[in-house]
Amino acid sequence: MTDARVGGVGLTHFGVHPERTSRELFAEAGLAALDDAGIDREDVEAVHYGNFMGELSEHQGHQGPLAAEALGLDVPATRYESACASSGVALRQAFRDVRNGEADVVVVGGSERMNNLSTAESTEALAIAADDLYEVRAGMTFPGAYALMAAAYFEEFGGSREDLAHIAVKNHANALGNDHAQYQREITVEDALDSPPVAEPLHLYDACPVTDGASAVVLVSEEYAAAHDVAAEVAVTGTGQGGDKMALQDRDDVATSPAATDAAEEAYADAGVSASDVDLAEVHDCFTIAEVLAVESLGFFEHGEGIAAAREGVTTRDGDLPVNLSGGLKAKGHPVGATGTSQVAELTKLLRGDHVNSEHVADATTAVAHNAGGTVASAVVHVLEAVDDEEVGA
Amino acid sequence: MSEDVRDAGYDDFLDALAAGEGYYLECSEGHGSLPPRLACPQCGDRDLVETPVPETGTVDSCSTIHVATPSFVDDAPYVVAVVDFGAVRLTGQVRADSEDVEIGSEVAPDVGESATTGERLVTFELR
C-alpha cells in the first residue's frame, strides 16, 4: 500500500451565486486543482464527485458524467450522495483507490447550487437528509434536529447559548482573510445572542448559511508524485467512516455523535496517530453545537467539555488546537456536496503554508477533517500529514 | 408521488395511533422500532411483534421551531419533541405553548393535522 498524496486543490468562492450551475462551479474548482497539481489531463483515471440536492435544486440527477466533462475529462465518474458528507465519502473511495494501487491519479470533489431556491425551498430540500416518515412529516427541520441535540446536550452536560456564540465568533474571525469565504466579517457574542431564533435554543448566528460553491482535490500515488515531480507535500494517511440510525428518535443518546467517534477511531488507527497528535482540524460545524459534538467525537475533549473550548480559547486560531481556521461551515459557507473536500483543500493549504491562516499553525504536521451527514447518521474522518520534501522524491 | 397512495406500515401506524391503539414493533430481545420494518434495526432479529405504545411518555428533547418548511409555515412557531415511551421513542409536535414544555414533561401521543397542509402528523398532549 501507498499513501495517497494531495497533488493539488481547488475551490470556488463560497457564497451566493444563484445563477451558476453546479457543473460550472465544479469546472472552476476542478480545473484549479488540476492546475495546482500541474498534472496532464490524460493521466486522470476517475472522477469521484459529491452532490446532495441536485435533483431538487437543478432537476439534475446522474451528475457524475457532467462533473467529468466539466473538467474536459473522458473518464469513469461517480456521484456520491450522503447528505452533507457527500464529498467526504467520495474522498474515502478515491483515497482507497489510490492507496490500494488501483489508480495513480484521481480527481475528487463536490459541488452544490442552493441559492436558486427560496429560503423556504432550501429549508425543505435540506430536510430530506432526515427521516421523511418519522421526522420531516412531524415538522422537523434540519436546524430543528440540531436544536434537539443542543437541548439534550445542555440538559446532560450543561452549557449555554453564550458558549455556542463563542464558536460562531471564532469561526467568523478565522474567515476574515479567507477570500473563498461567504462571510468575511467579524461578529460579536452579543450579535449572535441577539439574532432571531430559528429553532430554540439555536438562533440565526448558530447556523451556517445557504451556500453555492465547489471544491476539488487531486489525489496521486506516491510513485506517481515521484515519477512526475509533483510537489505533493501533504499525504492523506487515514480514513474512517461511521454510521448511526437515521432518525434521532432511534438513538439512545442525542447529546453525542457516536458515528463520528467510530470514524475518528478508525481513521486514527489507519494513520497510526492518536487524537493528541492532531495539530489542527476542520470540523463539520453546520450549527455551532455540531462543532461541540465534533471536537468531542474526535477525542480532543471529554463529553461535556467541548462546549467550553472556543470560549476558553483552546480552539481559537492562537489556541493549542485551532479548529476551523478556514472559517468552517459557519462562516466560510456550506455548499453541502462540496464541503467534505473543501475541508481537505483548506487543510492542505494550511499545512503547505500557502493559506492566509498558515502562520497560526506554522509547526503543524497532522490535521484532521471531520465531515458529517444529516444529524451525524453518516460521518467521515480523514487524517492528513505533512510530508518531508526529501521523502517526496525518494 | 400520488396523494392517494398510502405508505404501508407508516399510515397503518398512524391509523392505530389515532384510534388510541398505537403500537410499536418489539423484537425478541425487547428492542422497539416503528413500522415498516422486516428486521430489528438494533439487532437484526426478524421476529417482530406489534406491542402497545404506553399511554404516556416523557420528553427526551424539545425545540420550538420558528423557521419552518413550506409544509408547516402556517403552523410556526410550534414545539417539536422526541418522546421516550420506554422501548421506543416518537417524534411529534406538542400541542402546547413552548414555555409549558420541557425535557421531562409527561405527554400522551395522538394524531393531529398540519394547519398548513391538513396532512396528518404525530402530536402530543401534556399530561
PDB file of N, CA, C and O in Angstrom, chain A residues 40-111:
ATOM      1  N   ASP A  40      -1.094  16.390 -16.218  1.00  0.00           N
ATOM      2  CA  ASP A  40      -1.726  16.289 -17.529  1.00  0.00           C
ATOM      3  C   ASP A  40      -3.100  15.645 -17.401  1.00  0.00           C
ATOM      4  O   ASP A  40      -3.265  14.659 -16.678  1.00  0.00           O
ATOM      5  N   ARG A  41      -4.048  16.160 -18.159  1.00  0.00           N
ATOM      6  CA  ARG A  41      -5.412  15.630 -18.086  1.00  0.00           C
ATOM      7  C   ARG A  41      -5.462  14.161 -18.484  1.00  0.00           C
ATOM      8  O   ARG A  41      -6.280  13.400 -17.984  1.00  0.00           O
ATOM      9  N   GLU A  42      -4.538  13.733 -19.369  1.00  0.00           N
ATOM     10  CA  GLU A  42      -4.527  12.339 -19.818  1.00  0.00           C
ATOM     11  C   GLU A  42      -4.240  11.368 -18.679  1.00  0.00           C
ATOM     12  O   GLU A  42      -4.556  10.176 -18.770  1.00  0.00           O
ATOM     13  N   ASP A  43      -3.633  11.864 -17.611  1.00  0.00           N
ATOM     14  CA  ASP A  43      -3.263  10.960 -16.516  1.00  0.00           C
ATOM     15  C   ASP A  43      -4.396  10.713 -15.520  1.00  0.00           C
ATOM     16  O   ASP A  43      -4.308   9.812 -14.687  1.00  0.00           O
ATOM     17  N   VAL A  44      -5.450  11.519 -15.576  1.00  0.00           N
ATOM     18  CA  VAL A  44      -6.556  11.351 -14.621  1.00  0.00           C
ATOM     19  C   VAL A  44      -7.352  10.096 -14.991  1.00  0.00           C
ATOM     20  O   VAL A  44      -7.740   9.912 -16.144  1.00  0.00           O
ATOM     21  N   GLU A  45      -7.574   9.246 -13.986  1.00  0.00           N
ATOM     22  CA  GLU A  45      -8.211   7.950 -14.263  1.00  0.00           C
ATOM     23  C   GLU A  45      -9.671   7.883 -13.852  1.00  0.00           C
ATOM     24  O   GLU A  45     -10.405   7.008 -14.310  1.00  0.00           O
ATOM     25  N   ALA A  46     -10.104   8.740 -12.954  1.00  0.00           N
ATOM     26  CA  ALA A  46     -11.505   8.690 -12.495  1.00  0.00           C
ATOM     27  C   ALA A  46     -11.862   9.991 -11.793  1.00  0.00           C
ATOM     28  O   ALA A  46     -10.977  10.710 -11.305  1.00  0.00           O
ATOM     29  N   VAL A  47     -13.159  10.267 -11.759  1.00  0.00           N
ATOM     30  CA  VAL A  47     -13.675  11.403 -11.005  1.00  0.00           C
ATOM     31  C   VAL A  47     -14.680  10.873  -9.980  1.00  0.00           C
ATOM     32  O   VAL A  47     -15.595  10.115 -10.324  1.00  0.00           O
ATOM     33  N   HIS A  48     -14.473  11.255  -8.728  1.00  0.00           N
ATOM     34  CA  HIS A  48     -15.419  10.950  -7.656  1.00  0.00           C
ATOM     35  C   HIS A  48     -16.005  12.285  -7.202  1.00  0.00           C
ATOM     36  O   HIS A  48     -15.261  13.208  -6.852  1.00  0.00           O
ATOM     37  N   TYR A  49     -17.326  12.368  -7.158  1.00  0.00           N
ATOM     38  CA  TYR A  49     -17.979  13.677  -7.066  1.00  0.00           C
ATOM     39  C   TYR A  49     -19.154  13.632  -6.092  1.00  0.00           C
ATOM     40  O   TYR A  49     -20.008  12.746  -6.183  1.00  0.00           O
ATOM     41  N   GLY A  50     -19.189  14.577  -5.169  1.00  0.00           N
ATOM     42  CA  GLY A  50     -20.272  14.654  -4.198  1.00  0.00           C
ATOM     43  C   GLY A  50     -21.272  15.741  -4.545  1.00  0.00           C
ATOM     44  O   GLY A  50     -20.894  16.850  -4.924  1.00  0.00           O
ATOM     45  N   ASN A  51     -22.535  15.393  -4.434  1.00  0.00           N
ATOM     46  CA  ASN A  51     -23.608  16.372  -4.651  1.00  0.00           C
ATOM     47  C   ASN A  51     -24.817  15.870  -3.875  1.00  0.00           C
ATOM     48  O   ASN A  51     -25.097  14.685  -3.859  1.00  0.00           O
ATOM     49  N   PHE A  52     -25.542  16.792  -3.237  1.00  0.00           N
ATOM     50  CA  PHE A  52     -26.652  16.374  -2.381  1.00  0.00           C
ATOM     51  C   PHE A  52     -28.016  16.597  -3.018  1.00  0.00           C
ATOM     52  O   PHE A  52     -28.815  15.680  -3.138  1.00  0.00           O
ATOM     53  N   MET A  53     -28.305  17.828  -3.415  1.00  0.00           N
ATOM     54  CA  MET A  53     -29.691  18.157  -3.741  1.00  0.00           C
ATOM     55  C   MET A  53     -29.902  18.530  -5.206  1.00  0.00           C
ATOM     56  O   MET A  53     -30.824  19.277  -5.540  1.00  0.00           O
ATOM     57  N   GLY A  54     -29.055  17.983  -6.085  1.00  0.00           N
ATOM     58  CA  GLY A  54     -29.164  18.336  -7.493  1.00  0.00           C
ATOM     59  C   GLY A  54     -30.529  18.058  -8.099  1.00  0.00           C
ATOM     60  O   GLY A  54     -31.017  18.826  -8.933  1.00  0.00           O
ATOM     61  N   GLU A  55     -31.162  16.979  -7.658  1.00  0.00           N
ATOM     62  CA  GLU A  55     -32.491  16.662  -8.193  1.00  0.00           C
ATOM     63  C   GLU A  55     -33.501  17.747  -7.838  1.00  0.00           C
ATOM     64  O   GLU A  55     -34.397  18.058  -8.618  1.00  0.00           O
ATOM     65  N   LEU A  56     -33.353  18.318  -6.632  1.00  0.00           N
ATOM     66  CA  LEU A  56     -34.313  19.316  -6.167  1.00  0.00           C
ATOM     67  C   LEU A  56     -33.962  20.718  -6.661  1.00  0.00           C
ATOM     68  O   LEU A  56     -34.836  21.489  -7.021  1.00  0.00           O
ATOM     69  N   SER A  57     -32.685  21.068  -6.648  1.00  0.00           N
ATOM     70  CA  SER A  57     -32.321  22.453  -6.972  1.00  0.00           C
ATOM     71  C   SER A  57     -32.112  22.674  -8.467  1.00  0.00           C
ATOM     72  O   SER A  57     -32.307  23.782  -8.960  1.00  0.00           O
ATOM     73  N   GLU A  58     -31.710  21.634  -9.178  1.00  0.00           N
ATOM     74  CA  GLU A  58     -31.396  21.807 -10.603  1.00  0.00           C
ATOM     75  C   GLU A  58     -32.119  20.804 -11.492  1.00  0.00           C
ATOM     76  O   GLU A  58     -31.848  20.766 -12.696  1.00  0.00           O
ATOM     77  N   HIS A  59     -32.989  19.997 -10.898  1.00  0.00           N
ATOM     78  CA  HIS A  59     -33.667  18.960 -11.677  1.00  0.00           C
ATOM     79  C   HIS A  59     -32.644  18.103 -12.412  1.00  0.00           C
ATOM     80  O   HIS A  59     -32.811  17.734 -13.576  1.00  0.00           O
ATOM     81  N   GLN A  60     -31.559  17.803 -11.724  1.00  0.00           N
ATOM     82  CA  GLN A  60     -30.447  17.121 -12.369  1.00  0.00           C
ATOM     83  C   GLN A  60     -29.924  15.997 -11.489  1.00  0.00           C
ATOM     84  O   GLN A  60     -29.295  16.249 -10.454  1.00  0.00           O
ATOM     85  N   GLY A  61     -30.203  14.780 -11.877  1.00  0.00           N
ATOM     86  CA  GLY A  61     -29.558  13.635 -11.269  1.00  0.00           C
ATOM     87  C   GLY A  61     -28.348  13.229 -12.095  1.00  0.00           C
ATOM     88  O   GLY A  61     -27.945  13.936 -13.030  1.00  0.00           O
ATOM     89  N   HIS A  62     -27.738  12.090 -11.723  1.00  0.00           N
ATOM     90  CA  HIS A  62     -26.673  11.499 -12.550  1.00  0.00           C
ATOM     91  C   HIS A  62     -25.580  12.513 -12.900  1.00  0.00           C
ATOM     92  O   HIS A  62     -25.200  12.672 -14.059  1.00  0.00           O
ATOM     93  N   GLN A  63     -25.084  13.203 -11.861  1.00  0.00           N
ATOM     94  CA  GLN A  63     -24.163  14.311 -12.140  1.00  0.00           C
ATOM     95  C   GLN A  63     -22.712  13.875 -12.344  1.00  0.00           C
ATOM     96  O   GLN A  63     -21.872  14.715 -12.702  1.00  0.00           O
ATOM     97  N   GLY A  64     -22.403  12.596 -12.107  1.00  0.00           N
ATOM     98  CA  GLY A  64     -21.016  12.164 -12.266  1.00  0.00           C
ATOM     99  C   GLY A  64     -20.431  12.480 -13.638  1.00  0.00           C
ATOM    100  O   GLY A  64     -19.396  13.148 -13.752  1.00  0.00           O
ATOM    101  N   PRO A  65     -21.093  12.010 -14.706  1.00  0.00           N
ATOM    102  CA  PRO A  65     -20.554  12.314 -16.037  1.00  0.00           C
ATOM    103  C   PRO A  65     -20.450  13.810 -16.317  1.00  0.00           C
ATOM    104  O   PRO A  65     -19.497  14.260 -16.975  1.00  0.00           O
ATOM    105  N   LEU A  66     -21.400  14.590 -15.805  1.00  0.00           N
ATOM    106  CA  LEU A  66     -21.324  16.046 -16.008  1.00  0.00           C
ATOM    107  C   LEU A  66     -20.085  16.626 -15.328  1.00  0.00           C
ATOM    108  O   LEU A  66     -19.457  17.551 -15.846  1.00  0.00           O
ATOM    109  N   ALA A  67     -19.747  16.060 -14.160  1.00  0.00           N
ATOM    110  CA  ALA A  67     -18.581  16.546 -13.434  1.00  0.00           C
ATOM    111  C   ALA A  67     -17.298  16.260 -14.209  1.00  0.00           C
ATOM    112  O   ALA A  67     -16.399  17.109 -14.297  1.00  0.00           O
ATOM    113  N   ALA A  68     -17.217  15.064 -14.797  1.00  0.00           N
ATOM    114  CA  ALA A  68     -16.012  14.711 -15.559  1.00  0.00           C
ATOM    115  C   ALA A  68     -15.883  15.586 -16.800  1.00  0.00           C
ATOM    116  O   ALA A  68     -14.817  16.152 -17.087  1.00  0.00           O
ATOM    117  N   GLU A  69     -16.964  15.737 -17.543  1.00  0.00           N
ATOM    118  CA  GLU A  69     -16.861  16.512 -18.783  1.00  0.00           C
ATOM    119  C   GLU A  69     -16.629  17.996 -18.498  1.00  0.00           C
ATOM    120  O   GLU A  69     -16.042  18.705 -19.316  1.00  0.00           O
ATOM    121  N   ALA A  70     -17.084  18.450 -17.316  1.00  0.00           N
ATOM    122  CA  ALA A  70     -16.827  19.846 -16.942  1.00  0.00           C
ATOM    123  C   ALA A  70     -15.332  20.126 -16.861  1.00  0.00           C
ATOM    124  O   ALA A  70     -14.880  21.255 -17.079  1.00  0.00           O
ATOM    125  N   LEU A  71     -14.553  19.079 -16.538  1.00  0.00           N
ATOM    126  CA  LEU A  71     -13.098  19.228 -16.433  1.00  0.00           C
ATOM    127  C   LEU A  71     -12.404  18.847 -17.737  1.00  0.00           C
ATOM    128  O   LEU A  71     -11.167  18.805 -17.800  1.00  0.00           O
ATOM    129  N   GLY A  72     -13.180  18.558 -18.780  1.00  0.00           N
ATOM    130  CA  GLY A  72     -12.580  18.151 -20.048  1.00  0.00           C
ATOM    131  C   GLY A  72     -12.015  16.754 -19.990  1.00  0.00           C
ATOM    132  O   GLY A  72     -11.075  16.429 -20.717  1.00  0.00           O
ATOM    133  N   LEU A  73     -12.610  15.911 -19.131  1.00  0.00           N
ATOM    134  CA  LEU A  73     -12.100  14.552 -18.945  1.00  0.00           C
ATOM    135  C   LEU A  73     -13.090  13.533 -19.502  1.00  0.00           C
ATOM    136  O   LEU A  73     -14.302  13.705 -19.384  1.00  0.00           O
ATOM    137  N   ASP A  74     -12.546  12.477 -20.074  1.00  0.00           N
ATOM    138  CA  ASP A  74     -13.366  11.397 -20.600  1.00  0.00           C
ATOM    139  C   ASP A  74     -13.021  10.137 -19.818  1.00  0.00           C
ATOM    140  O   ASP A  74     -12.335   9.238 -20.309  1.00  0.00           O
ATOM    141  N   VAL A  75     -13.473  10.108 -18.542  1.00  0.00           N
ATOM    142  CA  VAL A  75     -13.120   9.012 -17.631  1.00  0.00           C
ATOM    143  C   VAL A  75     -14.364   8.582 -16.855  1.00  0.00           C
ATOM    144  O   VAL A  75     -15.342   9.330 -16.792  1.00  0.00           O
ATOM    145  N   PRO A  76     -14.329   7.386 -16.253  1.00  0.00           N
ATOM    146  CA  PRO A  76     -15.455   6.993 -15.410  1.00  0.00           C
ATOM    147  C   PRO A  76     -15.654   7.990 -14.271  1.00  0.00           C
ATOM    148  O   PRO A  76     -14.674   8.458 -13.667  1.00  0.00           O
ATOM    149  N   ALA A  77     -16.917   8.294 -13.988  1.00  0.00           N
ATOM    150  CA  ALA A  77     -17.209   9.279 -12.939  1.00  0.00           C
ATOM    151  C   ALA A  77     -18.433   8.833 -12.162  1.00  0.00           C
ATOM    152  O   ALA A  77     -19.398   8.342 -12.735  1.00  0.00           O
ATOM    153  N   THR A  78     -18.374   8.997 -10.855  1.00  0.00           N
ATOM    154  CA  THR A  78     -19.464   8.571  -9.983  1.00  0.00           C
ATOM    155  C   THR A  78     -19.864   9.707  -9.064  1.00  0.00           C
ATOM    156  O   THR A  78     -19.011  10.380  -8.486  1.00  0.00           O
ATOM    157  N   ARG A  79     -21.185   9.887  -8.910  1.00  0.00           N
ATOM    158  CA  ARG A  79     -21.700  10.876  -7.971  1.00  0.00           C
ATOM    159  C   ARG A  79     -22.050  10.149  -6.667  1.00  0.00           C
ATOM    160  O   ARG A  79     -22.689   9.099  -6.683  1.00  0.00           O
ATOM    161  N   TYR A  80     -21.630  10.727  -5.548  1.00  0.00           N
ATOM    162  CA  TYR A  80     -21.903  10.186  -4.216  1.00  0.00           C
ATOM    163  C   TYR A  80     -22.898  11.097  -3.515  1.00  0.00           C
ATOM    164  O   TYR A  80     -22.790  12.316  -3.599  1.00  0.00           O
ATOM    165  N   GLU A  81     -23.850  10.472  -2.799  1.00  0.00           N
ATOM    166  CA  GLU A  81     -24.802  11.265  -2.021  1.00  0.00           C
ATOM    167  C   GLU A  81     -24.897  10.678  -0.632  1.00  0.00           C
ATOM    168  O   GLU A  81     -25.380   9.559  -0.463  1.00  0.00           O
ATOM    169  N   SER A  82     -24.386  11.401   0.336  1.00  0.00           N
ATOM    170  CA  SER A  82     -24.557  11.063   1.746  1.00  0.00           C
ATOM    171  C   SER A  82     -24.843  12.350   2.496  1.00  0.00           C
ATOM    172  O   SER A  82     -24.160  12.698   3.456  1.00  0.00           O
ATOM    173  N   ALA A  83     -25.840  13.079   1.996  1.00  0.00           N
ATOM    174  CA  ALA A  83     -26.212  14.375   2.566  1.00  0.00           C
ATOM    175  C   ALA A  83     -24.977  15.272   2.640  1.00  0.00           C
ATOM    176  O   ALA A  83     -24.224  15.369   1.668  1.00  0.00           O
ATOM    177  N   CYS A  84     -24.740  15.886   3.796  1.00  0.00           N
ATOM    178  CA  CYS A  84     -23.656  16.869   3.927  1.00  0.00           C
ATOM    179  C   CYS A  84     -22.284  16.198   3.909  1.00  0.00           C
ATOM    180  O   CYS A  84     -21.262  16.886   3.857  1.00  0.00           O
ATOM    181  N   ALA A  85     -22.244  14.873   3.964  1.00  0.00           N
ATOM    182  CA  ALA A  85     -20.974  14.139   3.906  1.00  0.00           C
ATOM    183  C   ALA A  85     -20.704  13.596   2.509  1.00  0.00           C
ATOM    184  O   ALA A  85     -19.846  12.718   2.339  1.00  0.00           O
ATOM    185  N   SER A  86     -21.371  14.101   1.508  1.00  0.00           N
ATOM    186  CA  SER A  86     -21.281  13.514   0.169  1.00  0.00           C
ATOM    187  C   SER A  86     -19.855  13.495  -0.371  1.00  0.00           C
ATOM    188  O   SER A  86     -19.385  12.466  -0.855  1.00  0.00           O
ATOM    189  N   SER A  87     -19.156  14.637  -0.325  1.00  0.00           N
ATOM    190  CA  SER A  87     -17.799  14.594  -0.883  1.00  0.00           C
ATOM    191  C   SER A  87     -16.803  13.979   0.091  1.00  0.00           C
ATOM    192  O   SER A  87     -15.731  13.530  -0.324  1.00  0.00           O
ATOM    193  N   GLY A  88     -17.163  13.885   1.367  1.00  0.00           N
ATOM    194  CA  GLY A  88     -16.313  13.142   2.307  1.00  0.00           C
ATOM    195  C   GLY A  88     -16.282  11.660   1.971  1.00  0.00           C
ATOM    196  O   GLY A  88     -15.220  11.029   1.977  1.00  0.00           O
ATOM    197  N   VAL A  89     -17.452  11.100   1.670  1.00  0.00           N
ATOM    198  CA  VAL A  89     -17.463   9.679   1.302  1.00  0.00           C
ATOM    199  C   VAL A  89     -16.850   9.480  -0.086  1.00  0.00           C
ATOM    200  O   VAL A  89     -16.230   8.446  -0.352  1.00  0.00           O
ATOM    201  N   ALA A  90     -16.989  10.482  -0.964  1.00  0.00           N
ATOM    202  CA  ALA A  90     -16.329  10.398  -2.279  1.00  0.00           C
ATOM    203  C   ALA A  90     -14.809  10.355  -2.092  1.00  0.00           C
ATOM    204  O   ALA A  90     -14.101   9.578  -2.744  1.00  0.00           O
ATOM    205  N   LEU A  91     -14.312  11.187  -1.182  1.00  0.00           N
ATOM    206  CA  LEU A  91     -12.873  11.226  -0.901  1.00  0.00           C
ATOM    207  C   LEU A  91     -12.398   9.890  -0.352  1.00  0.00           C
ATOM    208  O   LEU A  91     -11.316   9.401  -0.721  1.00  0.00           O
ATOM    209  N   ARG A  92     -13.193   9.283   0.515  1.00  0.00           N
ATOM    210  CA  ARG A  92     -12.808   7.995   1.100  1.00  0.00           C
ATOM    211  C   ARG A  92     -12.612   6.954  -0.011  1.00  0.00           C
ATOM    212  O   ARG A  92     -11.645   6.197   0.000  1.00  0.00           O
ATOM    213  N   GLN A  93     -13.537   6.930  -0.975  1.00  0.00           N
ATOM    214  CA  GLN A  93     -13.409   5.967  -2.062  1.00  0.00           C
ATOM    215  C   GLN A  93     -12.200   6.294  -2.942  1.00  0.00           C
ATOM    216  O   GLN A  93     -11.442   5.394  -3.332  1.00  0.00           O
ATOM    217  N   ALA A  94     -12.021   7.564  -3.251  1.00  0.00           N
ATOM    218  CA  ALA A  94     -10.880   7.973  -4.090  1.00  0.00           C
ATOM    219  C   ALA A  94      -9.561   7.624  -3.403  1.00  0.00           C
ATOM    220  O   ALA A  94      -8.618   7.114  -4.035  1.00  0.00           O
ATOM    221  N   PHE A  95      -9.494   7.887  -2.110  1.00  0.00           N
ATOM    222  CA  PHE A  95      -8.292   7.597  -1.328  1.00  0.00           C
ATOM    223  C   PHE A  95      -7.980   6.106  -1.342  1.00  0.00           C
ATOM    224  O   PHE A  95      -6.832   5.680  -1.552  1.00  0.00           O
ATOM    225  N   ARG A  96      -9.020   5.291  -1.156  1.00  0.00           N
ATOM    226  CA  ARG A  96      -8.798   3.843  -1.148  1.00  0.00           C
ATOM    227  C   ARG A  96      -8.331   3.349  -2.523  1.00  0.00           C
ATOM    228  O   ARG A  96      -7.500   2.444  -2.603  1.00  0.00           O
ATOM    229  N   ASP A  97      -8.882   3.920  -3.586  1.00  0.00           N
ATOM    230  CA  ASP A  97      -8.460   3.504  -4.924  1.00  0.00           C
ATOM    231  C   ASP A  97      -6.967   3.760  -5.135  1.00  0.00           C
ATOM    232  O   ASP A  97      -6.253   2.937  -5.704  1.00  0.00           O
ATOM    233  N   VAL A  98      -6.514   4.926  -4.673  1.00  0.00           N
ATOM    234  CA  VAL A  98      -5.100   5.259  -4.862  1.00  0.00           C
ATOM    235  C   VAL A  98      -4.232   4.419  -3.937  1.00  0.00           C
ATOM    236  O   VAL A  98      -3.219   3.838  -4.357  1.00  0.00           O
ATOM    237  N   ARG A  99      -4.633   4.321  -2.674  1.00  0.00           N
ATOM    238  CA  ARG A  99      -3.787   3.582  -1.732  1.00  0.00           C
ATOM    239  C   ARG A  99      -3.717   2.096  -2.074  1.00  0.00           C
ATOM    240  O   ARG A  99      -2.694   1.444  -1.855  1.00  0.00           O
ATOM    241  N   ASN A 100      -4.797   1.557  -2.609  1.00  0.00           N
ATOM    242  CA  ASN A 100      -4.799   0.139  -2.958  1.00  0.00           C
ATOM    243  C   ASN A 100      -4.152  -0.138  -4.308  1.00  0.00           C
ATOM    244  O   ASN A 100      -4.144  -1.285  -4.764  1.00  0.00           O
ATOM    245  N   GLY A 101      -3.658   0.915  -4.934  1.00  0.00           N
ATOM    246  CA  GLY A 101      -2.935   0.711  -6.182  1.00  0.00           C
ATOM    247  C   GLY A 101      -3.819   0.559  -7.405  1.00  0.00           C
ATOM    248  O   GLY A 101      -3.340   0.157  -8.469  1.00  0.00           O
ATOM    249  N   GLU A 102      -5.097   0.873  -7.259  1.00  0.00           N
ATOM    250  CA  GLU A 102      -5.992   0.731  -8.404  1.00  0.00           C
ATOM    251  C   GLU A 102      -5.993   1.949  -9.307  1.00  0.00           C
ATOM    252  O   GLU A 102      -6.495   1.898 -10.431  1.00  0.00           O
ATOM    253  N   ALA A 103      -5.474   3.055  -8.822  1.00  0.00           N
ATOM    254  CA  ALA A 103      -5.372   4.261  -9.641  1.00  0.00           C
ATOM    255  C   ALA A 103      -4.194   5.084  -9.149  1.00  0.00           C
ATOM    256  O   ALA A 103      -3.832   5.037  -7.963  1.00  0.00           O
ATOM    257  N   ASP A 104      -3.576   5.818 -10.072  1.00  0.00           N
ATOM    258  CA  ASP A 104      -2.470   6.700  -9.697  1.00  0.00           C
ATOM    259  C   ASP A 104      -2.909   8.155  -9.575  1.00  0.00           C
ATOM    260  O   ASP A 104      -2.293   8.928  -8.840  1.00  0.00           O
ATOM    261  N   VAL A 105      -3.920   8.528 -10.343  1.00  0.00           N
ATOM    262  CA  VAL A 105      -4.389   9.920 -10.314  1.00  0.00           C
ATOM    263  C   VAL A 105      -5.912   9.941 -10.363  1.00  0.00           C
ATOM    264  O   VAL A 105      -6.513   9.413 -11.304  1.00  0.00           O
ATOM    265  N   VAL A 106      -6.537  10.524  -9.367  1.00  0.00           N
ATOM    266  CA  VAL A 106      -7.997  10.684  -9.379  1.00  0.00           C
ATOM    267  C   VAL A 106      -8.334  12.114  -8.950  1.00  0.00           C
ATOM    268  O   VAL A 106      -7.599  12.735  -8.180  1.00  0.00           O
ATOM    269  N   VAL A 107      -9.437  12.594  -9.486  1.00  0.00           N
ATOM    270  CA  VAL A 107      -9.983  13.879  -9.033  1.00  0.00           C
ATOM    271  C   VAL A 107     -11.184  13.571  -8.161  1.00  0.00           C
ATOM    272  O   VAL A 107     -12.053  12.774  -8.539  1.00  0.00           O
ATOM    273  N   VAL A 108     -11.227  14.197  -6.987  1.00  0.00           N
ATOM    274  CA  VAL A 108     -12.383  14.039  -6.106  1.00  0.00           C
ATOM    275  C   VAL A 108     -12.825  15.421  -5.649  1.00  0.00           C
ATOM    276  O   VAL A 108     -11.990  16.283  -5.360  1.00  0.00           O
ATOM    277  N   GLY A 109     -14.128  15.614  -5.637  1.00  0.00           N
ATOM    278  CA  GLY A 109     -14.629  16.925  -5.226  1.00  0.00           C
ATOM    279  C   GLY A 109     -16.122  16.902  -5.059  1.00  0.00           C
ATOM    280  O   GLY A 109     -16.739  15.839  -4.910  1.00  0.00           O
ATOM    281  N   GLY A 110     -16.689  18.097  -5.069  1.00  0.00           N
ATOM    282  CA  GLY A 110     -18.132  18.194  -4.931  1.00  0.00           C
ATOM    283  C   GLY A 110     -18.606  19.575  -5.314  1.00  0.00           C
ATOM    284  O   GLY A 110     -17.800  20.514  -5.437  1.00  0.00           O
ATOM    285  N   SER A 111     -19.906  19.675  -5.533  1.00  0.00           N
ATOM    286  CA  SER A 111     -20.473  20.950  -5.947  1.00  0.00           C
ATOM    287  C   SER A 111     -21.923  21.023  -5.504  1.00  0.00           C
ATOM    288  O   SER A 111     -22.600  19.997  -5.419  1.00  0.00           O
TER     289      SER A 111
END
